[in-house]
CSV table of C-alpha atoms in Angstrom, one decimal:
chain,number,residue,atom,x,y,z
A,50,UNK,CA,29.6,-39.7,-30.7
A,51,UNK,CA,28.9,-38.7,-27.2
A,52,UNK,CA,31.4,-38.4,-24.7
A,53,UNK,CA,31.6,-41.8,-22.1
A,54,UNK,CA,31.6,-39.6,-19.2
A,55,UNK,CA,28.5,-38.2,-19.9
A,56,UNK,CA,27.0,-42.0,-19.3
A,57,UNK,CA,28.1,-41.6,-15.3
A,58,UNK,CA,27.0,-38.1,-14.5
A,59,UNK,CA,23.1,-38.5,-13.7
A,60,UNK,CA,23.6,-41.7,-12.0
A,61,UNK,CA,23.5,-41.0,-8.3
A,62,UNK,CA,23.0,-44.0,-7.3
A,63,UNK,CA,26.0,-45.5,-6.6
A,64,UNK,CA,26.9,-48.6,-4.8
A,65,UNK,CA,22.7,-49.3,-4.7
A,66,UNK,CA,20.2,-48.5,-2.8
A,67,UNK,CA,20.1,-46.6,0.5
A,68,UNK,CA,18.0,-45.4,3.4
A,69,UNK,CA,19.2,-42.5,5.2
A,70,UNK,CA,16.2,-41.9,6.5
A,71,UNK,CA,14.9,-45.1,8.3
A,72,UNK,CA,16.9,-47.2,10.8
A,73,UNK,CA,19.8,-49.1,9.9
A,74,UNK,CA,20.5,-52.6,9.4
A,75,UNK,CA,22.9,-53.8,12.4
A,76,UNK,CA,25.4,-56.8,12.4
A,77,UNK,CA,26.6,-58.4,15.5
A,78,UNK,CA,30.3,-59.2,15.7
A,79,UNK,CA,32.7,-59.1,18.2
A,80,UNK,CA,35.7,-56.6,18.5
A,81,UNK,CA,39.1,-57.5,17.6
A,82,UNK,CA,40.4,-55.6,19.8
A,83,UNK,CA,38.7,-56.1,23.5
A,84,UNK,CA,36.8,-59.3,22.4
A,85,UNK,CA,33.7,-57.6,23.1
A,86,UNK,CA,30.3,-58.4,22.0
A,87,UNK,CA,29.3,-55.3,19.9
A,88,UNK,CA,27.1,-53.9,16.9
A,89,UNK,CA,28.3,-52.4,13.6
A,90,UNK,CA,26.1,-50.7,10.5
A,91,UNK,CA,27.4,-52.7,8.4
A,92,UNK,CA,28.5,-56.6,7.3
A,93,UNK,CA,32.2,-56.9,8.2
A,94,UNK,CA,34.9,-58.1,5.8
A,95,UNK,CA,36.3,-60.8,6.4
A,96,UNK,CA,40.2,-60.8,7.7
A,97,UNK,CA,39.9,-57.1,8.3
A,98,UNK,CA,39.1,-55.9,12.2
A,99,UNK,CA,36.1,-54.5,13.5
A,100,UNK,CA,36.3,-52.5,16.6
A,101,UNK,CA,33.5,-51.5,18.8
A,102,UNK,CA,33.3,-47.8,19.8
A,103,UNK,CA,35.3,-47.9,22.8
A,104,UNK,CA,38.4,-49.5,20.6
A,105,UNK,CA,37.6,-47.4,17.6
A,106,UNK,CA,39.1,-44.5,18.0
A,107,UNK,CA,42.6,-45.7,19.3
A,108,UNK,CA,42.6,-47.4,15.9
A,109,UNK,CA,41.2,-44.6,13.6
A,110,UNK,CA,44.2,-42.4,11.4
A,111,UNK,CA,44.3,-38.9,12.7
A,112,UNK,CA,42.2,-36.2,10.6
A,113,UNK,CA,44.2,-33.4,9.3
């Protein structure tokens, strides 16, 4: 019998596909913070904020 977490540790390809490499796929939202229009890399979650990158960082936890 082989060990179940042998099944996980060649797949690197978690969470699909991605493309470091070529441009990235922007969304158009507006910032709950300053009610600016502004762009984000990814699709935004709905009922969780989304700041542009003036707001960001008065929002983001300090790193340690």
């Amino acid at each position: 019998m082989s060990n179940p977490m042998d099944y996980n540790r060649g797949n690197r390809n978690f969470g699909g596909p991605r493309n470091f490499g070529g441009p990235r796929e922007m969304t158009k939202t507006v910032c709950s913070d300053c009610g600016k229009e502004c762009e984000v890399p990814f699709k935004p979650t709905e009922g969780r904020p989304v700041y542009c990158q003036d707001c960001l960082p008065k929002h983001r936890k300090p790193r340690f």
